mmCIF file of C-alpha atoms and ligand atoms in Angstrom:
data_model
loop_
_atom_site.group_PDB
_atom_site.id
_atom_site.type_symbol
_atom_site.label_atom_id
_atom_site.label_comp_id
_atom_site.label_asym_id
_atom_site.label_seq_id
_atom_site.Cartn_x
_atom_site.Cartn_y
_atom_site.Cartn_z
ATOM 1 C CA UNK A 318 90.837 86.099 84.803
ATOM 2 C CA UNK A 319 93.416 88.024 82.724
ATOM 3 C CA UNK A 320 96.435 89.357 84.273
ATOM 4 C CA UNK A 321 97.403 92.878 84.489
ATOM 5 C CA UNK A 322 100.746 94.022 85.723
ATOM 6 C CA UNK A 323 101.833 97.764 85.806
ATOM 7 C CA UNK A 324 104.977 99.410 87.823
ATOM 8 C CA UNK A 325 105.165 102.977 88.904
ATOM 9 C CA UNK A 326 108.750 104.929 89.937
ATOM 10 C CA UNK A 327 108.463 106.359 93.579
ATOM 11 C CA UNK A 328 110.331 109.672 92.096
ATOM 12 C CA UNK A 329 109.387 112.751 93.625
ATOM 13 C CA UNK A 330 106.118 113.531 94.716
ATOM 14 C CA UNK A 331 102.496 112.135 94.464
ATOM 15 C CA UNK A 332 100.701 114.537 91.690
ATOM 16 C CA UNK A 333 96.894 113.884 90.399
ATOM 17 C CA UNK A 334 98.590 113.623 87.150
ATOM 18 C CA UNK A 335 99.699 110.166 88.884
ATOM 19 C CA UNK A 336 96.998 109.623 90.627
ATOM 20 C CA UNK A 337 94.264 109.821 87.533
ATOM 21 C CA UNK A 338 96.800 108.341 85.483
ATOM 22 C CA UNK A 339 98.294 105.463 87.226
ATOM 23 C CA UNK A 340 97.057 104.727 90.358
ATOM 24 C CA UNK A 341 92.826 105.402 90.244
ATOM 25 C CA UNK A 342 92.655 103.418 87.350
ATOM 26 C CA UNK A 343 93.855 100.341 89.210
ATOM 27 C CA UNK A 344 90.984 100.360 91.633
ATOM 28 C CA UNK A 345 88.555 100.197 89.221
ATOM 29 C CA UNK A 346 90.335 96.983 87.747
ATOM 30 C CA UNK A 347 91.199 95.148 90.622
ATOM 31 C CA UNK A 348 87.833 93.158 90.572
ATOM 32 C CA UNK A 349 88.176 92.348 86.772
ATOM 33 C CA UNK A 350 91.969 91.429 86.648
ATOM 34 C CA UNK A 351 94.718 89.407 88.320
ATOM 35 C CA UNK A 352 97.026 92.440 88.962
ATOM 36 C CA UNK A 353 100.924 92.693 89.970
ATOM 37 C CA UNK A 354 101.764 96.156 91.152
ATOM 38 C CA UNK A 355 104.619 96.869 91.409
ATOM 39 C CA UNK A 356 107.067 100.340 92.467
ATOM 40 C CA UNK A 357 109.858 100.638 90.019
ATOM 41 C CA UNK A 358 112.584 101.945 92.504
ATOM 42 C CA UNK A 359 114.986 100.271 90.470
ATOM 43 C CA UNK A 360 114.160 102.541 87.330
ATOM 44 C CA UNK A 361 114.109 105.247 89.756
ATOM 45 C CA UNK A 362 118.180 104.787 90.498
ATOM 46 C CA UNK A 363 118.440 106.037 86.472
ATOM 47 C CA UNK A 364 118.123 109.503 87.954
ATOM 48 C CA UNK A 365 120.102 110.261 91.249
ATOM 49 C CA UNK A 366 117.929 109.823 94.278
ATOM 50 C CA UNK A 367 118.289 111.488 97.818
ATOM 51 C CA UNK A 368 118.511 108.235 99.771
ATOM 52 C CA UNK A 369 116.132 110.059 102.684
ATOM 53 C CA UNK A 370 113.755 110.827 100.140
ATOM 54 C CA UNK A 371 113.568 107.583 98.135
ATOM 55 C CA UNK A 372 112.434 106.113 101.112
ATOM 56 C CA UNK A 373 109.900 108.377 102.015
ATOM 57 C CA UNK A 374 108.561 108.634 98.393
ATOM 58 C CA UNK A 375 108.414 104.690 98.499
ATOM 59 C CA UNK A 376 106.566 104.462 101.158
ATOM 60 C CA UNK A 377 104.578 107.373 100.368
ATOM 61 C CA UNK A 378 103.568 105.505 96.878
ATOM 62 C CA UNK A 379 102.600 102.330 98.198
ATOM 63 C CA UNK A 380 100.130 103.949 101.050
ATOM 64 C CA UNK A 381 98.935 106.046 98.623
ATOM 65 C CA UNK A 382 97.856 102.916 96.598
ATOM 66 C CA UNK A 383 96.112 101.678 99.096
ATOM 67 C CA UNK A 384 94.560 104.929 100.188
ATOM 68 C CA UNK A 385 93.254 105.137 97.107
ATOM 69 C CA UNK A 386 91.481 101.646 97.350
ATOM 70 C CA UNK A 387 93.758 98.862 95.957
ATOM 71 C CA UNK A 388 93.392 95.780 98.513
ATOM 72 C CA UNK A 389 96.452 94.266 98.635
ATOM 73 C CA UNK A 390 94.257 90.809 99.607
ATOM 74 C CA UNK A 391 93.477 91.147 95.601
ATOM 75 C CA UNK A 392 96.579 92.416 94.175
ATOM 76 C CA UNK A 393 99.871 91.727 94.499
ATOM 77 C CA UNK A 394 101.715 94.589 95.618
ATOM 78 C CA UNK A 395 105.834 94.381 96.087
ATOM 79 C CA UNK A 396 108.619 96.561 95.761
ATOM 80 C CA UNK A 397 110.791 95.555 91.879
ATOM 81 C CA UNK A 398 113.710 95.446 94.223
ATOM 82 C CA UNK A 399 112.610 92.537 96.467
ATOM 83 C CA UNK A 400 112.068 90.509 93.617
ATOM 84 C CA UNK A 401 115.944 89.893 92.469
ATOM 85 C CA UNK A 402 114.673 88.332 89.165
ATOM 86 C CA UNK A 403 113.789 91.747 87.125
ATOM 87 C CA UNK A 404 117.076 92.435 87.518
ATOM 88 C CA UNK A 405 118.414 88.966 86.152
ATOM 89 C CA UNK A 406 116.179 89.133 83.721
ATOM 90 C CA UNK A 407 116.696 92.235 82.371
ATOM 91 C CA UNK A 408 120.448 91.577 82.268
ATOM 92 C CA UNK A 409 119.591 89.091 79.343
ATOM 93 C CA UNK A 410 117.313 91.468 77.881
ATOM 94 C CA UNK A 411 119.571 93.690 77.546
ATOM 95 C CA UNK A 412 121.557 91.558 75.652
ATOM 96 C CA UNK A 413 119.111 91.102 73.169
ATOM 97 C CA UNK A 414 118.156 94.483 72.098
ATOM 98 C CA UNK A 415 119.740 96.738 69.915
ATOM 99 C CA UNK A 416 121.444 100.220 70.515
ATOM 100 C CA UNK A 417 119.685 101.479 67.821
ATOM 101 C CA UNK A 418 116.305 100.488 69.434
ATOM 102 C CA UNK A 419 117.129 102.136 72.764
ATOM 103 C CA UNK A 420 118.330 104.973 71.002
ATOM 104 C CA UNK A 421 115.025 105.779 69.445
ATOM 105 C CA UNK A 422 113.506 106.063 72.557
ATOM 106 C CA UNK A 423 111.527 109.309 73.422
ATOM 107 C CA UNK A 424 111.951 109.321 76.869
ATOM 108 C CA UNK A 425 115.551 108.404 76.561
ATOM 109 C CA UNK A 426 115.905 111.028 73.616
ATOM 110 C CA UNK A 427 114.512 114.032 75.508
ATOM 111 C CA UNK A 428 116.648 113.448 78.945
ATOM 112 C CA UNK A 429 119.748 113.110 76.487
ATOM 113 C CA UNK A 430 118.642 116.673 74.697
ATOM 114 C CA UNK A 431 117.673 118.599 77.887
ATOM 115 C CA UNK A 432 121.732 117.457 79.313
ATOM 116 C CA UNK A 433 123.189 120.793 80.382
ATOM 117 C CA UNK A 434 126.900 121.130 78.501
ATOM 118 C CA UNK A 435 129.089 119.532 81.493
ATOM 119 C CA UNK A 436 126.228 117.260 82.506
ATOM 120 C CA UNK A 437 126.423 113.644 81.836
ATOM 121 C CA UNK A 438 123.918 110.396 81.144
ATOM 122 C CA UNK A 439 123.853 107.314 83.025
ATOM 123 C CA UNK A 440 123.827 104.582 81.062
ATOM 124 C CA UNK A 441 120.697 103.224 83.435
ATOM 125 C CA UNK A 442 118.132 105.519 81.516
ATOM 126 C CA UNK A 443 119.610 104.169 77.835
ATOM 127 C CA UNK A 444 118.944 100.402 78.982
ATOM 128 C CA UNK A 445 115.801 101.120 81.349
ATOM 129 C CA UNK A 446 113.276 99.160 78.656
ATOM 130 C CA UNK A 447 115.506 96.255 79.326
ATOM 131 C CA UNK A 448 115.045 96.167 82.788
ATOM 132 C CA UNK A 449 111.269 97.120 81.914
ATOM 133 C CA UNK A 450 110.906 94.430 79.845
ATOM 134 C CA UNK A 451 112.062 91.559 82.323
ATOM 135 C CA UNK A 452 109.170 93.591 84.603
ATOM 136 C CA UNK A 453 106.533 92.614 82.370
ATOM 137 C CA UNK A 454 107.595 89.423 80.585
ATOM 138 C CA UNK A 455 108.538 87.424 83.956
ATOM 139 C CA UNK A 456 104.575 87.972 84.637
ATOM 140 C CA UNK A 457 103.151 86.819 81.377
ATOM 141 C CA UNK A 458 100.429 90.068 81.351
ATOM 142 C CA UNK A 459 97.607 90.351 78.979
ATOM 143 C CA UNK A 460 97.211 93.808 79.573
ATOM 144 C CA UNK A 461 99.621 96.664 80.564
ATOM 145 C CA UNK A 462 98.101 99.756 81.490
ATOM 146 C CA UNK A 463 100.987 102.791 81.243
ATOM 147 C CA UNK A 464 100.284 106.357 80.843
ATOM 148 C CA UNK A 465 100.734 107.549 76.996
ATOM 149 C CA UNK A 466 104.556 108.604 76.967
ATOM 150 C CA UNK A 467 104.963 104.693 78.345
ATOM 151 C CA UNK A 468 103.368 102.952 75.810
ATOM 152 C CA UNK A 469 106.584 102.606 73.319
ATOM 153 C CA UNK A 470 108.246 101.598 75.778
ATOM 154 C CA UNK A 471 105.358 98.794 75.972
ATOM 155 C CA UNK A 472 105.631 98.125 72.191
ATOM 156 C CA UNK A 473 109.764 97.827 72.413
ATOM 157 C CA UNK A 474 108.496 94.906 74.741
ATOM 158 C CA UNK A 475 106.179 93.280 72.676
ATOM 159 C CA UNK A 476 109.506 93.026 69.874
ATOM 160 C CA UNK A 477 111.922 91.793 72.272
ATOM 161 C CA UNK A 478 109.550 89.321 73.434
ATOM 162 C CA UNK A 479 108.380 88.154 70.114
ATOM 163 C CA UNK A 480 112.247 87.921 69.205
ATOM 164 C CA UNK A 481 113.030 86.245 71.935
ATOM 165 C CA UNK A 482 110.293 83.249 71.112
ATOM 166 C CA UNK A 483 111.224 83.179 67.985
ATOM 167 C CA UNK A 484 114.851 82.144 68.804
ATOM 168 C CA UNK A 485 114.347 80.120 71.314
ATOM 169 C CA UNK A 486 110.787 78.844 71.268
ATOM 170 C CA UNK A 487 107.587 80.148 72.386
ATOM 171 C CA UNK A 488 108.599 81.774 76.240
ATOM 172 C CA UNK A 489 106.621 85.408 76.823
ATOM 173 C CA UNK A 490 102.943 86.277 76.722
ATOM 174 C CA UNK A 491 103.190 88.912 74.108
ATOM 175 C CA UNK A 492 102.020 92.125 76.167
ATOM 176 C CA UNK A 493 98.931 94.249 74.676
ATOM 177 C CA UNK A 494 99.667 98.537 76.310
ATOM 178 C CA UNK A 495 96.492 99.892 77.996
ATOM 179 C CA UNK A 496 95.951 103.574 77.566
ATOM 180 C CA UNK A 497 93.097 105.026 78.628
ATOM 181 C CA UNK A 498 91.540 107.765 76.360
ATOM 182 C CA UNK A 499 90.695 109.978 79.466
ATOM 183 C CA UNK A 500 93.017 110.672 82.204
ATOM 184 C CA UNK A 501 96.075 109.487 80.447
ATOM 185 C CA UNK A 502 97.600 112.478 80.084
ATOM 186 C CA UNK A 503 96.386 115.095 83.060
ATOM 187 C CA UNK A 504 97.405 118.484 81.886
ATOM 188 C CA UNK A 505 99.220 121.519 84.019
ATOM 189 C CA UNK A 506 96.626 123.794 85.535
ATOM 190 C CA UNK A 507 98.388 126.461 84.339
ATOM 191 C CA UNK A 508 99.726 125.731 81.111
ATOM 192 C CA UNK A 509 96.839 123.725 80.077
ATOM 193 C CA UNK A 510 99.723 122.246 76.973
ATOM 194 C CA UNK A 511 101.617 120.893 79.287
ATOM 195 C CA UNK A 512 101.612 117.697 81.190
ATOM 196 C CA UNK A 513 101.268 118.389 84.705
ATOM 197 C CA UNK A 514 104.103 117.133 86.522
ATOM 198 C CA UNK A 515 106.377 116.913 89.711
ATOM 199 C CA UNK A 516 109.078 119.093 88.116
ATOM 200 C CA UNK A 517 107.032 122.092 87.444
ATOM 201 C CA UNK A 518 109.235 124.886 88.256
ATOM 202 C CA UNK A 519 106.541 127.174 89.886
ATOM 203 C CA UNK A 520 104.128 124.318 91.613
ATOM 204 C CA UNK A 521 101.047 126.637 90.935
ATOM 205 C CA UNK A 522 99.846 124.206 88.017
ATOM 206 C CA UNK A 523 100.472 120.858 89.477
ATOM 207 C CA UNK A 524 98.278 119.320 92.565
ATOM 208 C CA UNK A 525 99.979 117.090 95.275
ATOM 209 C CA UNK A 526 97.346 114.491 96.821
ATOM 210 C CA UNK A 527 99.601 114.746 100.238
ATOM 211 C CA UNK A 528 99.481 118.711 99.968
ATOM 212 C CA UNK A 529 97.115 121.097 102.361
ATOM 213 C CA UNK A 530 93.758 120.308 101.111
ATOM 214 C CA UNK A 531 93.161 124.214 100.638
ATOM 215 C CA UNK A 532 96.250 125.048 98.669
ATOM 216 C CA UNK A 533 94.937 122.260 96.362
ATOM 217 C CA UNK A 534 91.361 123.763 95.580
ATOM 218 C CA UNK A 535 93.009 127.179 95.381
ATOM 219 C CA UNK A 536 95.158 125.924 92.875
ATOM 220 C CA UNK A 537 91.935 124.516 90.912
ATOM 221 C CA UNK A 538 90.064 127.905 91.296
ATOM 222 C CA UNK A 539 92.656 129.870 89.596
ATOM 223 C CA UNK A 540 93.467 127.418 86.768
ATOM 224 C CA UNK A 541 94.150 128.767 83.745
ATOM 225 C CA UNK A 542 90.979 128.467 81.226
ATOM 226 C CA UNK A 543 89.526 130.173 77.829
ATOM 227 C CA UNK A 544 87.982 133.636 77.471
ATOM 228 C CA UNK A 545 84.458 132.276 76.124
ATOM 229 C CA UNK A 546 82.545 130.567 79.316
ATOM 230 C CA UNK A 547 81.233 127.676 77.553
ATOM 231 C CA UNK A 548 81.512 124.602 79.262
ATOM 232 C CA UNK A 549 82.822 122.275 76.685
ATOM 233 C CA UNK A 550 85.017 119.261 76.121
ATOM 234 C CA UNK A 551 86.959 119.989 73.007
ATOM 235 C CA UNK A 552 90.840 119.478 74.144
ATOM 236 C CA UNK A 553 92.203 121.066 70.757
ATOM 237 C CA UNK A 554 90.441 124.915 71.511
ATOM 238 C CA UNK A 555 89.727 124.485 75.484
ATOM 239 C CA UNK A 556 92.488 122.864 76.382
ATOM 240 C CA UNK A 557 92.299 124.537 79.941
ATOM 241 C CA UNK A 558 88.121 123.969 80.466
ATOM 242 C CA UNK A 559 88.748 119.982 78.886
ATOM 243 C CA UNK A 560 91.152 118.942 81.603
ATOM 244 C CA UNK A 561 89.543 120.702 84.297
ATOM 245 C CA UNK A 562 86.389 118.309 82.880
ATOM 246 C CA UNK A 563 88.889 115.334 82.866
ATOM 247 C CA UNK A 564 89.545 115.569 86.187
ATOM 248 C CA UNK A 565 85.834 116.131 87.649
ATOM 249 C CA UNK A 566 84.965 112.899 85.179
ATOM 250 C CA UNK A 567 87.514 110.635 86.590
ATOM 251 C CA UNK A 568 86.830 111.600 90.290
ATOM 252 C CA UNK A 569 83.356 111.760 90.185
ATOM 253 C CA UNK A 570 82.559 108.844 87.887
ATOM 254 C CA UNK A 571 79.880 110.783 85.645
ATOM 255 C CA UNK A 572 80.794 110.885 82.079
ATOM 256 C CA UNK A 573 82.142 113.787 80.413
ATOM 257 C CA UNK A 574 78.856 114.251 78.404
ATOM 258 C CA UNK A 575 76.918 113.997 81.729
ATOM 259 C CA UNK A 576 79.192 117.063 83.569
ATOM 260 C CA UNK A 577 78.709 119.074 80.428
ATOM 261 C CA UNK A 578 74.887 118.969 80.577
ATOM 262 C CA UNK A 579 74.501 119.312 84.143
ATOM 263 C CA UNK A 580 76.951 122.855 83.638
ATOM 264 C CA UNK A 581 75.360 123.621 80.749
ATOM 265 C CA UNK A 582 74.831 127.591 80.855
ATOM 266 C CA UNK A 583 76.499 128.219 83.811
ATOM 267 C CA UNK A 584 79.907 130.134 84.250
ATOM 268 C CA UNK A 585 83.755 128.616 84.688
ATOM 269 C CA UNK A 586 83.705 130.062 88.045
ATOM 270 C CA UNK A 587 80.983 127.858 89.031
ATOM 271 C CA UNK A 588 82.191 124.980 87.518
ATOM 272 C CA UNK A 589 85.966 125.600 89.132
ATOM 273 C CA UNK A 590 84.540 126.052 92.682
ATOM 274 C CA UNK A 591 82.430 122.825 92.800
ATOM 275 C CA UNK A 592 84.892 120.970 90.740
ATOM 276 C CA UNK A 593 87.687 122.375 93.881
ATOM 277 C CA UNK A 594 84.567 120.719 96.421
ATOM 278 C CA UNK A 595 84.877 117.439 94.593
ATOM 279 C CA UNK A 596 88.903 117.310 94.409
ATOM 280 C CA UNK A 597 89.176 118.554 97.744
ATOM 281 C CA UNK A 598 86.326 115.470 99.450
ATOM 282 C CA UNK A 599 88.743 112.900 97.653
ATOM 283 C CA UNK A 600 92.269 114.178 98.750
ATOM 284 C CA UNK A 601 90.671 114.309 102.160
ATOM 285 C CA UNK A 602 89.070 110.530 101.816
ATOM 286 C CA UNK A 603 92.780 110.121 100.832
ATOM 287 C CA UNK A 604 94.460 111.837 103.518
ATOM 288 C CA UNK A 605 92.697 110.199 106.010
ATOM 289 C CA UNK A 606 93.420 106.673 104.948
ATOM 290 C CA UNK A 607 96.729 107.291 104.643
ATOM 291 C CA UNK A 608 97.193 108.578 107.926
ATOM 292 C CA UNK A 609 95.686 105.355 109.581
ATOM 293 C CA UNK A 610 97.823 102.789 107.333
ATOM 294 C CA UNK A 611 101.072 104.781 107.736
ATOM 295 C CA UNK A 612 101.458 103.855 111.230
ATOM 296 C CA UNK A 613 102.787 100.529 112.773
ATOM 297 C CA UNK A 614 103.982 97.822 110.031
ATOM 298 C CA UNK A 615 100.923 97.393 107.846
ATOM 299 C CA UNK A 616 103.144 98.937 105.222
ATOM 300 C CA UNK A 617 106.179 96.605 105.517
ATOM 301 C CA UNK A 618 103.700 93.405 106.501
ATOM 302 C CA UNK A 619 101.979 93.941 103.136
ATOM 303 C CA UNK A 620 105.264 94.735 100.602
ATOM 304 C CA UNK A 621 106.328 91.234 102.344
ATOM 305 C CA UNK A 622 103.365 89.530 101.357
ATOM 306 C CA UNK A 623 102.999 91.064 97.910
ATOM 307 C CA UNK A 624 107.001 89.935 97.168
ATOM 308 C CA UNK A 625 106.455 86.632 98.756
ATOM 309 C CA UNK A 626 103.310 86.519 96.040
ATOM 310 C CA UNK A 627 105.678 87.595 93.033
ATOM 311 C CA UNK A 628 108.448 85.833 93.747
ATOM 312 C CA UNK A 629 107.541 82.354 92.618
ATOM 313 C CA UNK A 630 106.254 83.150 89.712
ATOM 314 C CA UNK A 631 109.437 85.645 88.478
ATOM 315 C CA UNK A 632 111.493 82.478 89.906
ATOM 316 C CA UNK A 633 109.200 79.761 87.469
ATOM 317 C CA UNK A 634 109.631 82.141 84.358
ATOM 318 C CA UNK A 635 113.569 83.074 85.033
ATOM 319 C CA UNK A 636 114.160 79.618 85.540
ATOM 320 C CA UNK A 637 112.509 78.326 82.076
ATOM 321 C CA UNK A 638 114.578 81.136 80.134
ATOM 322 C CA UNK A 639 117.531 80.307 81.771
ATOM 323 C CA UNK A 640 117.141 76.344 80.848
ATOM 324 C CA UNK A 641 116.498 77.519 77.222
ATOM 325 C CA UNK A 642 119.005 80.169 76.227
ATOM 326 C CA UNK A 643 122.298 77.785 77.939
ATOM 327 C CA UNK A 644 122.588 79.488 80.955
ATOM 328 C CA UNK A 645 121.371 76.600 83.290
ATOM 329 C CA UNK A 646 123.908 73.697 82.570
ATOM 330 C CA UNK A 647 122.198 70.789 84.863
ATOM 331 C CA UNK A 648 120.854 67.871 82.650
ATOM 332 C CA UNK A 649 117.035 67.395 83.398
HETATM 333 P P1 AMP B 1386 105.954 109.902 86.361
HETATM 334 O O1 AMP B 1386 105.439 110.791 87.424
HETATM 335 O O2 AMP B 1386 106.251 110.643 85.106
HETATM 336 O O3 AMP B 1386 107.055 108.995 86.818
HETATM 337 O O4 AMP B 1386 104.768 108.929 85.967
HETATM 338 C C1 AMP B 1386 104.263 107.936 86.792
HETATM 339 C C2 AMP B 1386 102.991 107.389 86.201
HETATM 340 O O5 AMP B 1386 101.966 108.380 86.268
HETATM 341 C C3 AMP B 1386 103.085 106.988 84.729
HETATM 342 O O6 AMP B 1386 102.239 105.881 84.482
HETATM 343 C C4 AMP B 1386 102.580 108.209 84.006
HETATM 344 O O7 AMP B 1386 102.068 107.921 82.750
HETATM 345 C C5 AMP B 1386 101.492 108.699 84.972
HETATM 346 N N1 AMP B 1386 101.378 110.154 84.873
HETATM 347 C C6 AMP B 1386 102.321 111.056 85.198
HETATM 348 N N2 AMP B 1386 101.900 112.321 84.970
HETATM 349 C C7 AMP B 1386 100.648 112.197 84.473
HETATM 350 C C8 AMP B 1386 99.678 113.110 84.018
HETATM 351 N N3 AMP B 1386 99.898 114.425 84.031
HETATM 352 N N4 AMP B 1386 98.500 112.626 83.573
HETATM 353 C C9 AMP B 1386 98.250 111.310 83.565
HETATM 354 N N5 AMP B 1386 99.125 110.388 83.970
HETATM 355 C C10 AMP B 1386 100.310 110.806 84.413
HETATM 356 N N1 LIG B 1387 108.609 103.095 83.069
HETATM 357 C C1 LIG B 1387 107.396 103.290 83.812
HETATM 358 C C2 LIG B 1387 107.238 104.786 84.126
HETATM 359 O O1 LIG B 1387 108.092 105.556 83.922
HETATM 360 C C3 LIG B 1387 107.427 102.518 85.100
HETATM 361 C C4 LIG B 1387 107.590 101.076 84.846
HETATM 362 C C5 LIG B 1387 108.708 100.328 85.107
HETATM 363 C C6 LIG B 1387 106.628 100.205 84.279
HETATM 364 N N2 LIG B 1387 108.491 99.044 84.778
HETATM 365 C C7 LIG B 1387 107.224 98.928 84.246
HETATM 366 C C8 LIG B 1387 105.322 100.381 83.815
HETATM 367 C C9 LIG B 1387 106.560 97.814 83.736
HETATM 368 C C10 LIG B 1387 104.658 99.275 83.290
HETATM 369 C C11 LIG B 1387 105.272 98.007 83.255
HETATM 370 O O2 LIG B 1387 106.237 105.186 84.611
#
């Protein structure tokens, strides 16, 4: 089996940005990969976080994994912080990258460009792909599926880990990204340009899979679409009408092509209202699970297992670096 490994920051809350993006996905591959799963609450220190919050959103994350269908008898599912080796790790990554390299960054670019004049940048955020890649490369993944503004961080990986075995001998799996071509990059219901995402000022054009099921489908009935009524996947000119299909093809498994034939002639409104049905059953299939595993320990019992999982392997692949860059000084 090939290994997969992704990680996913427990910042703010669960959107179906997230959930089509990062989490769904993950079901679907659990029967085809060896996966590590992890929840980047280290990366998420790079911003401040309300300690209350953190833990809820932690929590919140990993239920909401397993709501969704990941069983954590096939994956391994931890928490980065339990695992004291990314950290290590990433410590000598770190010293092995180059400030220009972190500098040219996009997601470190546009959280240095949107700094209000007194506000200032933690230096966590410039050296996050160091710490990102001692994630992957202590796993040795074939395949790491990240949304599309992740994947340079993914390729920074691939040349730190290909530098690495070059100066000290043949160490890391060189890591291939996985972006999907649908779902990878969920737009705002309301500004169908924009990413949907936690931040979004007004809420109105971003869904919350914990949110009042109603609120949700309201949201989807009033999303922003074209003046023409054709229903058609074309995400240059209908933006608004191609993510709205997006979304119905990902949750309902039909293909795109499939959705626009069986809507073929009929209006947006009908199309929004049953596409609001099928959201709606799913965040309620949702809901419901996550009620049930959110009580008692499950939650704790299975971050436990899924670190006691990780561990030994982060601990085999620390301890080989650390015997070949000089670090471990015992004679073997
Ligand atoms: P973020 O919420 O930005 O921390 O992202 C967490 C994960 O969800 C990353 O893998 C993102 O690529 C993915 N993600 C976030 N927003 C969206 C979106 N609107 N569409 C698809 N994936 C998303
Ligand atoms: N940086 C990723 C994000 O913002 C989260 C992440 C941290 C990650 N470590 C990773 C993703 C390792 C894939 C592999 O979403």
């Amino acid at each position: 089996m090939k290994r997969m490994l992704s990680g996913i920051k427990p910042t703010g809350r669960v959107t179906l940005g997230n959930y089509i993006g990062a989490i769904k996905p993950f079901v679907s591959y659990q029967d085809e990969y060896e996966m590590f799963i992890f929840i980047a609450n280290l990366h998420s220190m790079t911003i401040y976080q309300e300690p209350k919050e953190l833990r809820q959103n932690t929590r919140d994350l990993i239920a909401l994994y397993i709501a969704a269908g990941l069983d954590p008898d096939k994956v391994t599912l931890f928490l980065q912080s339990d695992v004291y080796e990314h950290a290590q790790l990433g410590w000598y990554l770190g010293c092995m990258v180059s400030m220009g390299e972190l500098s040219r960054m996009t997601q470190y670019k546009d959280k240095a460009s949107k700094l209000g004049k007194d506000e200032s940048i933690g230096a966590g955020i410039f050296n996050y792909p160091s710490l990102m890649n001692a994630d992957i490369l202590l796993y040795d993944p074939d395949y790491v599926p990240v949304g599309e503004d992740q994947k340079q961080h993914v390729e920074l990986c691939r040349d730190i880990a290909e530098r690495f075995n070059k100066r000290y001998s043949e160490t890391f799996k060189i890591p291939e990204p996985l972006v999907s071509k649908v779902g990878g990059r969920i737009m705002d219901l309301q500004n169908p340009t924009k990413k949907m995402s936690k931040s979004e000022e007004t809420n109105k054009g971003t869904i919350y899979i914990l949110d009042d099921i109603n609120v949700s489908k309201k949201k989807i009935k009033s999303a922003v679409t074209d003046s023409d009524s054709h229903i058609h996947y074309d995400p240059i000119n209908k933006p608004g009408i191609s993510n709205l299909l997006e979304i119905y093809s990902i949750i309902s498994n039909k293909s795109i092509e499939d959705i626009e034939k069986q809507y073929d002639g009929c209006g947006y409104g009908v199309f929004k209202t049953d596409l609001a049905e099928v959201v709606g059953a799913e965040l309620e299939r949702i809901q419901a699970r996550y009620k049930e595993i959110t009580t008692g320990s499950y939650l704790d019992d299975v971050l436990a297992a899924g670190a006691a999982k990780a561990r030994p392997v982060a601990r085999k692949k620390l301890a080989k670096v650390e015997r070949k860059i000089g670090i471990t000084i015992k004679k073997r």
